[in-house]
C-alpha positions as YAML, in Angstrom:
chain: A
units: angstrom
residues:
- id: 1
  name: UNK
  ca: [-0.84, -239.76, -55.28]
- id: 2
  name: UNK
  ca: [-2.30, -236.25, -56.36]
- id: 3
  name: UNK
  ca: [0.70, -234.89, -54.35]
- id: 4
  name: UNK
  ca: [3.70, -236.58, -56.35]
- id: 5
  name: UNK
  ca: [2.19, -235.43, -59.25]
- id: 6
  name: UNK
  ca: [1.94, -231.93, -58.47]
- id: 7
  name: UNK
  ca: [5.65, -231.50, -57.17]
- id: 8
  name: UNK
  ca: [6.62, -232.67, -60.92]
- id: 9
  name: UNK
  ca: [4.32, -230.81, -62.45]
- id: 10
  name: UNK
  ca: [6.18, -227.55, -60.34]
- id: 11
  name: UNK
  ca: [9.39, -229.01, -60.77]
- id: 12
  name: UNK
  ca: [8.33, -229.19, -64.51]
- id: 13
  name: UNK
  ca: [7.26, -225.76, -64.05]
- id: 14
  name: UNK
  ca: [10.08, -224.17, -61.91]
- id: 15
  name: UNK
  ca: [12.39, -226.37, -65.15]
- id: 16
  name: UNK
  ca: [11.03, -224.65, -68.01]
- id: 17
  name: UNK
  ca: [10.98, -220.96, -66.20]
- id: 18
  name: UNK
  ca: [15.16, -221.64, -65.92]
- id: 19
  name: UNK
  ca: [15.38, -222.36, -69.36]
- id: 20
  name: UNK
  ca: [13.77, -219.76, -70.85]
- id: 21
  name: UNK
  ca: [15.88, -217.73, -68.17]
- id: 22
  name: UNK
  ca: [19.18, -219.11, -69.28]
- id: 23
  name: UNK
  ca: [17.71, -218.36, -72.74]
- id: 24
  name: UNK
  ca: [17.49, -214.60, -72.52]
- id: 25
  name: UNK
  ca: [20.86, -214.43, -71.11]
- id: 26
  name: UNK
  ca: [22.19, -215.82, -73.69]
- id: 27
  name: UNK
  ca: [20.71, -213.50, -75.90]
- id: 28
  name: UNK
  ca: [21.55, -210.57, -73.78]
- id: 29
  name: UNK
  ca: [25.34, -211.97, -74.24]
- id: 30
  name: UNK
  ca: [25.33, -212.56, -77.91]
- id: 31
  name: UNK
  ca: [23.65, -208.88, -78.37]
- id: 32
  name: UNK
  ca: [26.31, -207.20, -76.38]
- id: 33
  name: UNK
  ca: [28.83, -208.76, -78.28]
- id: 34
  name: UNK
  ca: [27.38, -207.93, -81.56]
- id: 35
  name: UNK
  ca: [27.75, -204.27, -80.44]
- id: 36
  name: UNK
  ca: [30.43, -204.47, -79.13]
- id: 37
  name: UNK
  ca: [32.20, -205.92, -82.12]
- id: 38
  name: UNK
  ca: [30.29, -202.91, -85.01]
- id: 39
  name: UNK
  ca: [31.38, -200.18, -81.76]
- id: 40
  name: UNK
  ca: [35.58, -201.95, -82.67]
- id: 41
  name: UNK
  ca: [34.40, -201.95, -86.44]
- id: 42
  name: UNK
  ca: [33.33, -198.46, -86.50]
- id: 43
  name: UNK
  ca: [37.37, -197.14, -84.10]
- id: 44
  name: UNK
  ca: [39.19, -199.05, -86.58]
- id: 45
  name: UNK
  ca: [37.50, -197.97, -89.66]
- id: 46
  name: UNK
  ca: [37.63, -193.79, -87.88]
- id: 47
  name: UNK
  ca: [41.44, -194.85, -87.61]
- id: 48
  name: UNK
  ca: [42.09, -195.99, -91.45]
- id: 49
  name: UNK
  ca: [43.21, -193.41, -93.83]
- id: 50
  name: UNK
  ca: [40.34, -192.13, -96.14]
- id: 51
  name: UNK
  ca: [39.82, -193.20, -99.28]
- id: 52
  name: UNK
  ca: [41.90, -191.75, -102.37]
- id: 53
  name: UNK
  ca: [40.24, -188.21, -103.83]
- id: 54
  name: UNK
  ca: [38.86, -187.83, -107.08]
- id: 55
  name: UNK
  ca: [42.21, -185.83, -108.02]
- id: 56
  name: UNK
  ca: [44.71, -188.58, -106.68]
- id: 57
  name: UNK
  ca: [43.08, -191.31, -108.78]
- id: 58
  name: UNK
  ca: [45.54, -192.74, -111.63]
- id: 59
  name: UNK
  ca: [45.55, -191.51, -114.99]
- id: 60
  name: UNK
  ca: [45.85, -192.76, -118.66]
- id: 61
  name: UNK
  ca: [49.44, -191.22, -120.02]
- id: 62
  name: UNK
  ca: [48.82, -189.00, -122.81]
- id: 63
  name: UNK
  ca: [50.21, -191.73, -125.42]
- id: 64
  name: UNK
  ca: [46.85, -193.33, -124.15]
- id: 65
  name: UNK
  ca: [45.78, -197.17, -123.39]
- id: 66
  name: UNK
  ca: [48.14, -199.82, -123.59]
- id: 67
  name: UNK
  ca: [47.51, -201.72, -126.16]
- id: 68
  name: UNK
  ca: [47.15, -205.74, -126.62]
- id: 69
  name: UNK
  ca: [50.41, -207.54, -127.93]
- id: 70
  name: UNK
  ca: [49.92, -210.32, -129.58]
- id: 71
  name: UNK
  ca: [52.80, -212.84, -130.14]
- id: 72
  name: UNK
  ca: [53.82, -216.91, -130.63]
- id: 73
  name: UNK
  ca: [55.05, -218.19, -127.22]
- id: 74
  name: UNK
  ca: [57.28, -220.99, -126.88]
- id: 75
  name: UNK
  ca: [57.43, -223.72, -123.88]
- id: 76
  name: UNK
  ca: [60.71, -222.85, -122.05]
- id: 77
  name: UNK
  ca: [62.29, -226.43, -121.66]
- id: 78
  name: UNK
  ca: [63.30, -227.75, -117.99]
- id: 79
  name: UNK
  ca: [67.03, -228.02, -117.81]
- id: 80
  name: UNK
  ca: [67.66, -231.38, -117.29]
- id: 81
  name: UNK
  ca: [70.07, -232.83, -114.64]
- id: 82
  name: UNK
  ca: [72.44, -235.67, -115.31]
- id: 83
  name: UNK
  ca: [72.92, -239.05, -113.40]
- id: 84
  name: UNK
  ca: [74.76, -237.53, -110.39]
- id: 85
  name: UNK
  ca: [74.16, -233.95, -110.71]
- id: 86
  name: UNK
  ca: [71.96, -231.80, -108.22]
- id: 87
  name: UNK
  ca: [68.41, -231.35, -108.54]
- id: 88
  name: UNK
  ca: [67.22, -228.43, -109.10]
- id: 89
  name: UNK
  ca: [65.63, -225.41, -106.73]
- id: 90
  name: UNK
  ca: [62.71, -223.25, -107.79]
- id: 91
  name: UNK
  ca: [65.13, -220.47, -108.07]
- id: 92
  name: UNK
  ca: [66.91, -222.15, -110.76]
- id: 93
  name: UNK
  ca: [64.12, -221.46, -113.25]
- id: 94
  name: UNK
  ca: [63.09, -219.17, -114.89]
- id: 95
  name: UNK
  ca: [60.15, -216.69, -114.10]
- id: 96
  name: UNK
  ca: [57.93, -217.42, -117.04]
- id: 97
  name: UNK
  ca: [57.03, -221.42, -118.61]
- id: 98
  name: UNK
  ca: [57.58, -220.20, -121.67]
- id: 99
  name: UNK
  ca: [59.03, -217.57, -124.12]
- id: 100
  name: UNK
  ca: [59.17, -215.61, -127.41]
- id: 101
  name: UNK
  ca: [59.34, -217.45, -130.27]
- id: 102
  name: UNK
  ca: [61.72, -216.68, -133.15]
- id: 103
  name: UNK
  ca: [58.96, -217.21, -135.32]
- id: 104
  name: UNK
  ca: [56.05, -214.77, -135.38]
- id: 105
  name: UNK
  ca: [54.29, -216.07, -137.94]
- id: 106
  name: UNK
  ca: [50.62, -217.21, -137.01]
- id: 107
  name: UNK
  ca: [50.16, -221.27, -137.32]
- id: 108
  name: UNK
  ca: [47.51, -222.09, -140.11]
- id: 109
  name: UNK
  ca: [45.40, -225.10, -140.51]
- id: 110
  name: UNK
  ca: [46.35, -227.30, -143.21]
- id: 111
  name: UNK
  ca: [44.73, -226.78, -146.16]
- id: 112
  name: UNK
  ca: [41.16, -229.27, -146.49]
- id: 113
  name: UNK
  ca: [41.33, -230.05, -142.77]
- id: 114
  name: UNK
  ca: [38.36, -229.84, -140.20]
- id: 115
  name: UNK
  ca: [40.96, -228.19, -138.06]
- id: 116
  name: UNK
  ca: [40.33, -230.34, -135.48]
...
């Protein structure tokens, strides 16, 4: 009986030893591939252009900022198709969903409403 026992408990043994074995190797793989992938980092980032100089950075123009427009938009209706008439593409609309309105003047509130 005392035997049996002890070839499990050295099987148990000889068991755990392997796994911490296949353990390290695998952390020996991962770690080499960690370097190797910052060693590819670092050659592709030695083979990029550098970055812009101080001197080649954009500019304002001398009339200065941009400034904000402000204007009343318009929803730019869907042409419609007929019964029988081909659908339409997405290069059959227009760029923008809306446009200028002929009217510039700013909606108000009517007068003694919440606004809401």
């Amino acid at each position: 009986m005392m035997i049996a026992q002890k070839e499990h408990v050295e099987l148990a043994a000889s068991g755990a030893a392997m796994g911490m074995v296949v353990a390290a190797a695998g952390g020996l793989v991962i770690v080499a591939l960690l370097v190797w992938a910052v060693r590819l980092g670092i050659n592709v980032r030695q083979r990029e252009s550098a970055p812009p100089r101080p001197d080649e950075q954009p500019r304002l123009p001398e009339s200065g900022a941009v400034g904000e427009v402000r204007e009343q938009r318009e929803p730019d209706e869907v042409p419609r198709t007929g019964d029988g008439g081909e659908r339409l593409l997405p290069h059959d609309l227009h760029q923008s969903g809306s446009r200028r309105s002929d009217n510039q003047e700013r909606p108000r509130w009517d007068t003694g409403s919440g606004g809401s």
